[in-house]
Coordinates of C-alpha atoms in Angstrom, one line a residue:
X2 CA -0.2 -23.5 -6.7
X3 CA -2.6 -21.1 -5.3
X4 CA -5.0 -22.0 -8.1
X5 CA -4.9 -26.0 -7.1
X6 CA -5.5 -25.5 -3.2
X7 CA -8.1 -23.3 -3.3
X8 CA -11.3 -24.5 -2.1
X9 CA -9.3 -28.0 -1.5
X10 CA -9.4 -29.8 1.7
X11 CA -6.0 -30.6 2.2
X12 CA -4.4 -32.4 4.9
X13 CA -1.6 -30.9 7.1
X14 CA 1.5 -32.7 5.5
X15 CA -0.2 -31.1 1.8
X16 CA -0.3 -27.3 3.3
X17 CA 2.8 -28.2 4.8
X18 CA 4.4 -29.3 0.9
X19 CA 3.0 -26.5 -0.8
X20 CA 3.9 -23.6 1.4
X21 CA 7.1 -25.1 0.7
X22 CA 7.1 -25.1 -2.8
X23 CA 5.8 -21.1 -2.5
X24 CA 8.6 -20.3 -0.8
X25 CA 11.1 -21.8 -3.3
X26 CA 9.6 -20.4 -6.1
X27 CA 9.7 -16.7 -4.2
X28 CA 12.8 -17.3 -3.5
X29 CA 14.0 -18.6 -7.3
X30 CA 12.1 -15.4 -8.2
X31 CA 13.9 -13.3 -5.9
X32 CA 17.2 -14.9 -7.1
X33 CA 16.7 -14.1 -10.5
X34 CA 15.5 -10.3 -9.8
X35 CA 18.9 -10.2 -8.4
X36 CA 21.2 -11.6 -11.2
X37 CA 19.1 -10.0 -14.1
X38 CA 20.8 -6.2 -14.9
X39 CA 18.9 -5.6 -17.7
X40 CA 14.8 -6.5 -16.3
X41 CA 14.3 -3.1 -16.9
X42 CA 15.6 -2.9 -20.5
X43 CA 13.8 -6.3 -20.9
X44 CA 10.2 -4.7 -19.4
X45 CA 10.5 -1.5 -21.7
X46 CA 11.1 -3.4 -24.9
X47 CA 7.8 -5.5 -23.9
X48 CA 6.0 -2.5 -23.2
X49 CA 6.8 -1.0 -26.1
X50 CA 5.3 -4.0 -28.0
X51 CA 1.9 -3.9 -26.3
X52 CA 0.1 -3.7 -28.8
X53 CA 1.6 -7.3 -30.5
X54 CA 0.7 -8.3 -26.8
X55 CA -3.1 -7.2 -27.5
X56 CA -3.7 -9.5 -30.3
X57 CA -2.9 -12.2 -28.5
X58 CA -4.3 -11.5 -24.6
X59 CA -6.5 -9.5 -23.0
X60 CA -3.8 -8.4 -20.6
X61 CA -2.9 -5.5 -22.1
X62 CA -0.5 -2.3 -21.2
X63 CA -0.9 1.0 -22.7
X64 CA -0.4 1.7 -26.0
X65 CA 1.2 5.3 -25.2
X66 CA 3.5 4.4 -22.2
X67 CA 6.8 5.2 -23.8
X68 CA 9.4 3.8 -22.4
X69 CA 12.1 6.6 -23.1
X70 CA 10.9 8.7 -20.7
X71 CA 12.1 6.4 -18.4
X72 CA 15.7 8.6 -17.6
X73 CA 18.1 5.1 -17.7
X74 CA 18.0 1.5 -18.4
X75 CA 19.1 0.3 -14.8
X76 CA 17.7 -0.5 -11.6
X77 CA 19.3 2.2 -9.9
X78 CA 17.2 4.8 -11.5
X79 CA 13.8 4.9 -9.3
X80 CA 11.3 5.3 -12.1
X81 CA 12.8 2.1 -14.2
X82 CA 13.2 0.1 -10.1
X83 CA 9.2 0.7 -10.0
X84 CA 8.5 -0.1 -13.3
X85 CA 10.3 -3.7 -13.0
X86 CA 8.5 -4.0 -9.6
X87 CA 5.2 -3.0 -10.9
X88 CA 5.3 -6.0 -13.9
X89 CA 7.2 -8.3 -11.4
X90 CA 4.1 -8.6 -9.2
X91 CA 0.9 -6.0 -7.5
X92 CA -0.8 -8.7 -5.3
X93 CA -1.7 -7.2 -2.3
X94 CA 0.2 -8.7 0.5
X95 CA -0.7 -6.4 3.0
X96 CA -3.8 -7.1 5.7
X97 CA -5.6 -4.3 4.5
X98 CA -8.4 -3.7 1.7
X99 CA -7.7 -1.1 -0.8
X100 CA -9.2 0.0 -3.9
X101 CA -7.4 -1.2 -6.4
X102 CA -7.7 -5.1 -5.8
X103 CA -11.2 -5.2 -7.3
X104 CA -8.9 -4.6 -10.8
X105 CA -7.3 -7.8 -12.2
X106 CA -3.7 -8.1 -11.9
X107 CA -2.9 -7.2 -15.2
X108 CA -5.1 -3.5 -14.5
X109 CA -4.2 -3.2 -11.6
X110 CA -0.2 -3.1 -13.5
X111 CA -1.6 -0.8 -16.5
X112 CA -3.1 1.4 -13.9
X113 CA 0.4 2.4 -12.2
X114 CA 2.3 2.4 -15.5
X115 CA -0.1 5.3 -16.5
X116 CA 0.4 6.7 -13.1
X117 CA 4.2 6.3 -13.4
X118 CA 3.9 8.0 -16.8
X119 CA 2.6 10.8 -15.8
X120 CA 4.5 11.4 -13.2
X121 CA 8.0 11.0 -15.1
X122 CA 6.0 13.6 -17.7
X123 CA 5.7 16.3 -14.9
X124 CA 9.1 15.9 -13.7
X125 CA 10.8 16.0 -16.8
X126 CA 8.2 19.2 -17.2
X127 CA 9.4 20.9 -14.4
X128 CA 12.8 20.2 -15.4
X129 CA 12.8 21.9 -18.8
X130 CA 10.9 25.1 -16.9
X131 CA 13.2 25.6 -14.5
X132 CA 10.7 27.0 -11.8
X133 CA 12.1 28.8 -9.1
X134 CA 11.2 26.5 -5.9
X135 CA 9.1 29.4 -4.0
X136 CA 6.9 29.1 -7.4
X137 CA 7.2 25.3 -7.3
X138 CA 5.7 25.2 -4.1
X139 CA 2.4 27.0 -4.9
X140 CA 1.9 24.9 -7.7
X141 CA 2.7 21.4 -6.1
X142 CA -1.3 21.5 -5.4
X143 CA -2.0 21.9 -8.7
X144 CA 0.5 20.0 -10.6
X145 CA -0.8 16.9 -8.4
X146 CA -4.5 17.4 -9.0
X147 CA -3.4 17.4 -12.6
X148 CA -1.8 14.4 -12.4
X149 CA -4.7 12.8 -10.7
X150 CA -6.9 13.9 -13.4
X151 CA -4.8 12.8 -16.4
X152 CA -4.2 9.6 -15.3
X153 CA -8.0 8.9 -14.6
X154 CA -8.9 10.0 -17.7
X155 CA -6.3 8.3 -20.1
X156 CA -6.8 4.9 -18.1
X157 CA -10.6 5.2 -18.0
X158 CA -11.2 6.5 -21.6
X159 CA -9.6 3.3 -23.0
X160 CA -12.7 0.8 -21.2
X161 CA -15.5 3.6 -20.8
X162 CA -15.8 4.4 -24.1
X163 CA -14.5 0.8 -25.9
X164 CA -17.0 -0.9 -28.2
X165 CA -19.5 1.5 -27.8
X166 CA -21.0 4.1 -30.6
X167 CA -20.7 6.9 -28.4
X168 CA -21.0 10.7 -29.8
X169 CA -18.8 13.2 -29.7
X170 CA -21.2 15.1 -26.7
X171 CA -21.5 12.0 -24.8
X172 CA -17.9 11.4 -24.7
X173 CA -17.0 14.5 -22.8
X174 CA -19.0 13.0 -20.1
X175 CA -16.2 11.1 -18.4
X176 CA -13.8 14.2 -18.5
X177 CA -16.5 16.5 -17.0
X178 CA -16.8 14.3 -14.4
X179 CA -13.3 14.0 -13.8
X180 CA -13.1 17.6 -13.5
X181 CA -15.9 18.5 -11.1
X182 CA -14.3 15.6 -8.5
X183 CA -10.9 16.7 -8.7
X184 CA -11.3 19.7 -6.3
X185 CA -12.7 17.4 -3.5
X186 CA -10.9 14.7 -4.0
X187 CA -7.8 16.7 -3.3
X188 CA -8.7 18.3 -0.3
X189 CA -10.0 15.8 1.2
X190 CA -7.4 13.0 0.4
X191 CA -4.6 14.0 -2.3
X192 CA -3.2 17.0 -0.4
X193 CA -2.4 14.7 2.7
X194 CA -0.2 12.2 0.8
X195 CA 3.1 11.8 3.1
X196 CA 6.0 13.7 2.0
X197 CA 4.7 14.9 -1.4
X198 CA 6.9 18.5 -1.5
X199 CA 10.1 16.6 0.0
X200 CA 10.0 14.1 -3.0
X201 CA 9.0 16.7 -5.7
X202 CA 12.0 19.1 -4.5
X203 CA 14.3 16.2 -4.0
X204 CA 13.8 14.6 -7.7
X205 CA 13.3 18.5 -9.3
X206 CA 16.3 20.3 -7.5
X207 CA 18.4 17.3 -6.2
X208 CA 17.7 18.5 -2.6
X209 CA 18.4 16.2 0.3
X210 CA 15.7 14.6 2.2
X211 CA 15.3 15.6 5.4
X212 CA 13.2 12.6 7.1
X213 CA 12.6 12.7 11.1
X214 CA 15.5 15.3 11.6
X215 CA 17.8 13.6 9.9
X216 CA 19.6 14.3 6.9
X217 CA 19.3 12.0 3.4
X218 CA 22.3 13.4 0.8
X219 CA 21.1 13.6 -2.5
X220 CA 21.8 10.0 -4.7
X221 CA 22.8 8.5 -1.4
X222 CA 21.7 4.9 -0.7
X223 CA 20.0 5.4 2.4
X224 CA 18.6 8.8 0.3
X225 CA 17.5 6.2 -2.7
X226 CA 15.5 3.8 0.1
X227 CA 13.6 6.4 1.2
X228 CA 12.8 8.1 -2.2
X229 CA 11.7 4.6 -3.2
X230 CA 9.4 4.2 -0.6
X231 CA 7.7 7.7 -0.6
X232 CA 7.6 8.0 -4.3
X233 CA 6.3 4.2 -4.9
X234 CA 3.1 4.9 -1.7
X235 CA 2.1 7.6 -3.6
X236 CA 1.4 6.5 -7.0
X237 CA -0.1 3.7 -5.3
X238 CA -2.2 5.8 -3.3
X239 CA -3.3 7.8 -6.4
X240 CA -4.3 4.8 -8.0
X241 CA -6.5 3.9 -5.0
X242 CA -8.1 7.4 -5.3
X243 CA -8.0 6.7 -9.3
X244 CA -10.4 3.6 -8.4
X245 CA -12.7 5.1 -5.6
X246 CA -13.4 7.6 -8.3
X247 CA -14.7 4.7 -10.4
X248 CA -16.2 2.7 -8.1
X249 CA -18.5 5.7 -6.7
X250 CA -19.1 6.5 -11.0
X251 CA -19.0 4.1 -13.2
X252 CA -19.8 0.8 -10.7
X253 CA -23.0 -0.5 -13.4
X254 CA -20.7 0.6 -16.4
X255 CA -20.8 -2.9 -18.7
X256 CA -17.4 -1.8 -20.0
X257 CA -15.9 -1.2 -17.1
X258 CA -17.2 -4.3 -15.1
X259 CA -16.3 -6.4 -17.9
X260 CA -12.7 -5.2 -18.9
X261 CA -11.6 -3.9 -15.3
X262 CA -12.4 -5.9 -12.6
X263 CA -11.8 -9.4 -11.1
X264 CA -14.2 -12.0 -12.8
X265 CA -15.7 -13.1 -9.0
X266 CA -16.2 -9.1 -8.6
X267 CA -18.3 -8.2 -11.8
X268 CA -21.4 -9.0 -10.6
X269 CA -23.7 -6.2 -9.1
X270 CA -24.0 -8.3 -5.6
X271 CA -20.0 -8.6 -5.5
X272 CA -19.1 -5.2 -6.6
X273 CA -21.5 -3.8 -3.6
X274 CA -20.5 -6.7 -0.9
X275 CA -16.8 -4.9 -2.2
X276 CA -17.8 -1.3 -1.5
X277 CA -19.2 -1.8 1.3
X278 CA -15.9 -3.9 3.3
X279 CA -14.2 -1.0 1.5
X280 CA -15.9 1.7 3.6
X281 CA -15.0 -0.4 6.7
X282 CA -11.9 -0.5 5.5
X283 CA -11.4 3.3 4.8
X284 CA -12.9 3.7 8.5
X285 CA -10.9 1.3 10.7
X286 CA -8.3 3.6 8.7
X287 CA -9.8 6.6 9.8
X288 CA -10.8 6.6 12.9
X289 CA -7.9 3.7 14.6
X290 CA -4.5 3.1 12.3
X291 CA -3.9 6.9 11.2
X292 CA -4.8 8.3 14.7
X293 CA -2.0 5.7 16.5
X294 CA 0.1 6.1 13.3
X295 CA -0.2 10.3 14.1
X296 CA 0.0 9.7 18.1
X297 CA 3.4 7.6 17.2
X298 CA 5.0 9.9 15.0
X299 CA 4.6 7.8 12.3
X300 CA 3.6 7.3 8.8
X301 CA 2.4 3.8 7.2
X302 CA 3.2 3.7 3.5
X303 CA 2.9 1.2 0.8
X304 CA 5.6 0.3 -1.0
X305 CA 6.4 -2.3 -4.5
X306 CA 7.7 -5.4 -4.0
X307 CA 8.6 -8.0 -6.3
X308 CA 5.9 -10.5 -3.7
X309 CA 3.8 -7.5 -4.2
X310 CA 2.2 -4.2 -2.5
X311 CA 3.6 -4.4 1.1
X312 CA 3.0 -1.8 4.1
X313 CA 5.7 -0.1 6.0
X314 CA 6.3 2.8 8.3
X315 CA 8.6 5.8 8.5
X316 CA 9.1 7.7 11.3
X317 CA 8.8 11.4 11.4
X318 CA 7.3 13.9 14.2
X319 CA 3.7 14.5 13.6
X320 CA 2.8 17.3 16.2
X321 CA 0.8 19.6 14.2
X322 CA -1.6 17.1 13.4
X323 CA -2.0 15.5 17.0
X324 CA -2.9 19.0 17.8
X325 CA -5.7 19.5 15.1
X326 CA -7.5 16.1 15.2
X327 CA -11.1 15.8 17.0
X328 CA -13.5 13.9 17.5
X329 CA -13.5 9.6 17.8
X330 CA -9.9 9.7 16.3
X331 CA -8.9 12.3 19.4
X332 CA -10.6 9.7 21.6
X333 CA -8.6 6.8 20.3
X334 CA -5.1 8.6 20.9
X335 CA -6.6 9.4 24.4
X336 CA -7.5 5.5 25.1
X337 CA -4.0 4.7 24.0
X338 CA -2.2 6.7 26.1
X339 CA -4.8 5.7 29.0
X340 CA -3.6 2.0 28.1
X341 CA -0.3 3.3 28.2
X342 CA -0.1 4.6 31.4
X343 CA -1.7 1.6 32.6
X344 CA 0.6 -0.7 31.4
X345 CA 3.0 0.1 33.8
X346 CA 1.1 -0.7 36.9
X347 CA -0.8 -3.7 35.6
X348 CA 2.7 -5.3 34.6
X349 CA 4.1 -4.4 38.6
X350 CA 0.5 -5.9 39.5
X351 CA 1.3 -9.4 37.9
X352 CA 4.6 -9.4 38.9
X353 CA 3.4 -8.9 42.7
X354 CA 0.6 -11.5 42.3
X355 CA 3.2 -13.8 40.6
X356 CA 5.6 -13.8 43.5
X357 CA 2.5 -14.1 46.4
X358 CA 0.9 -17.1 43.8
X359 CA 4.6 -18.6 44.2
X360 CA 5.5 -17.7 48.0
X361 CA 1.7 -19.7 48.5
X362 CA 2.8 -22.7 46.5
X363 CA 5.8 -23.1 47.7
X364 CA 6.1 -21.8 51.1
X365 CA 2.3 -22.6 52.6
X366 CA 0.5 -25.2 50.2
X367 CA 4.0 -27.1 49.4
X368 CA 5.1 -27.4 53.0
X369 CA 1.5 -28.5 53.9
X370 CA 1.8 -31.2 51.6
X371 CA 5.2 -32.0 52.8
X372 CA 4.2 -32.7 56.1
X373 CA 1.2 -34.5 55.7
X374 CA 3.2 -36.8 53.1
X375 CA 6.1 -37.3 55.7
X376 CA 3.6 -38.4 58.5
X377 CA 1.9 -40.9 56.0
X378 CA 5.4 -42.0 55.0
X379 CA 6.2 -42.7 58.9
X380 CA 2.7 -44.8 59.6
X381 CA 3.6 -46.5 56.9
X382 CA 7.1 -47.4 58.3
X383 CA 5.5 -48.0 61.7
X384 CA 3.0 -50.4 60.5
X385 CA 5.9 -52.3 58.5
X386 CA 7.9 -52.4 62.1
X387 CA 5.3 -53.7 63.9

């Protein structure tokens, strides 16, 4: 459908019939997410045959995703709830620009698998270790940076190097550079993910989750919501920082341009018109949403849905950071809560000029008009007397 009214002009009664048939479709897709047990079963097998897949499309998953790391075959387990959601559908339904949308759709899905691999990899690491959770703290840095890196490096290594007689020097090229970005990558971005300890500790140790001072029991439904959303915005925020790593590196890369990214996006014009509403993007982010998101006590997360990547918000007190922040973003939080205090007065302001617009109308001007038409309504009655 989307395919046959773009660029159309249609008239009203046609948008009007194919919205309509979108909506039953999402729904009939909704309806059948719901009365299917075994989608996850069904994904892993397909997975698992990826490489039948390969001879036949260029839509390919990755060869090594195994799918029994995945800890149970049913939607109640988070890792195989992401993994159905992730092949159901990554458009990006939110009003933002992220990343990851120069990928095609079926990249964009190999992308989080990897990251959801290696994920499900550490866990079941830290599992078999049994760290003491002092320990496990120190190392959360680390472990995520590692994560970061791993998953760049086994999704990029598949299109950087592909087709092309490479050395064995030249090929250590990618993971160098993978290595020397990692550091700043996570201090500037990765470290700041919402919630990152609280999920690690929760899945490692079966703590509760303790969000906006209130209390999530372990394996709890309400417990499971929330681990679904903070879990799901952060692979999908590593694969963001996964693709700003590429799109600052390996933008002019043939391999990647051709296998990657959107076929209106490959070409050198596109890919730069992209970067550059990206930076907008990143900075409307910067410098308005996460200051009123921080002055709100809020966090807004991105979560998997089977319409695709949508945008919600969790609540949770976010003092420390009000207090640190400088600069335009401290400006921002100070023009809202000028607004705010504004609001107040301007709203008593219309209400006062509401009632003196109405006492006017009604009492002065509608009067006035009263009398003058009941004196043209008794010349008239005059004239017909006489």
């Amino acid at each position: 459908i989307e395919d046959y009214i773009q660029g159309r002009k249609l008239s009203l009664g046609d948008v009007l019939y194919w919205q309509g048939r979108k909506r039953e479709l999402k729904l009939a897709k909704w309806l059948i997410s719901q009365f299917t047990p075994n989608y996850a079963e069904i994904i892993s097998n397909l997975t698992l045959k990826s490489e039948t897949l390969d001879n036949s499309s260029n839509n390919n998953f990755p060869d090594n995703f195994n799918s029994q790391i995945i800890l149970s075959n049913n939607l109640n387990n988070i890792y195989d709830l992401t993994l159905a959601k992730i092949k159901g559908s990554v458009k990006n339904s939110t009003n933002n620009l992220y990343s990851i949308d120069i990928l095609k759709n079926a990249k964009k899905q190999e992308l989080l698998i990897v990251i959801l691999q290696e994920w499900i990899t550490t866990i079941k690491n830290l599992d078999s270790i049994d760290l003491e959770e002092n320990k496990l703290s120190e190392q959360i840095d680390i472990l995520l940076k590692d994560l970061w890196q791993n998953s760049t490096i086994k999704f990029l290594s598949r299109y950087y190097i592909i087709n092309s007689n490479i050395d064995q020097e030249t090929s250590y090229d990618l993971v160098e550079l993978v290595l020397e970005n990692g550091n700043s990558l996570f201090s500037e971005t990765l470290s700041k993910l919402p919630f990152l300890e609280d999920i690690i500790f929760y899945q490692v140790y079966q703590q509760d989750l303790v969000i906006d001072n209130q209390v999530y029991k372990h394996d709890s439904q309400s417990a499971k919501d929330i681990e679904e959303i903070i879990f799901q915005n952060i692979i999908i925020n590593i694969a963001n920082y996964v693709m700003d790593f590429t799109l600052n590196k390996f933008a002019d890369n043939l391999n990647i341009k051709h296998n990657l990214f959107n076929l209106d996006l490959k070409s050198s014009r596109k890919v730069a018109m992209f970067r550059n509403d990206l930076v907008w993007a990143y900075r409307q982010e910067k410098y308005w949403r996460n200051p009123r998101n921080i002055f709100e006590d809020q966090f807004e997360m991105l979560k998997l849905t089977y319409q695709g990547i949508e945008t919600c918000k969790i609540s949770h007190p976010r003092d420390e950071e009000l207090n640190t922040i400088k600069g335009i973003p401290l400006w921002v939080t100070i023009l809202i809560e000028f607004r705010d205090s504004l609001s107040k007065g301007i709203k008593s302001l219309e209400d006062t000029l509401g009632k003196v617009l109405v006492y006017l109308l009604t009492e002065v001007i509608g009067k006035g008009i009263g009398l003058i038409g009941k004196g043209i309504l008794q010349g008239i009655g005059n004239r017909i007397r006489n």
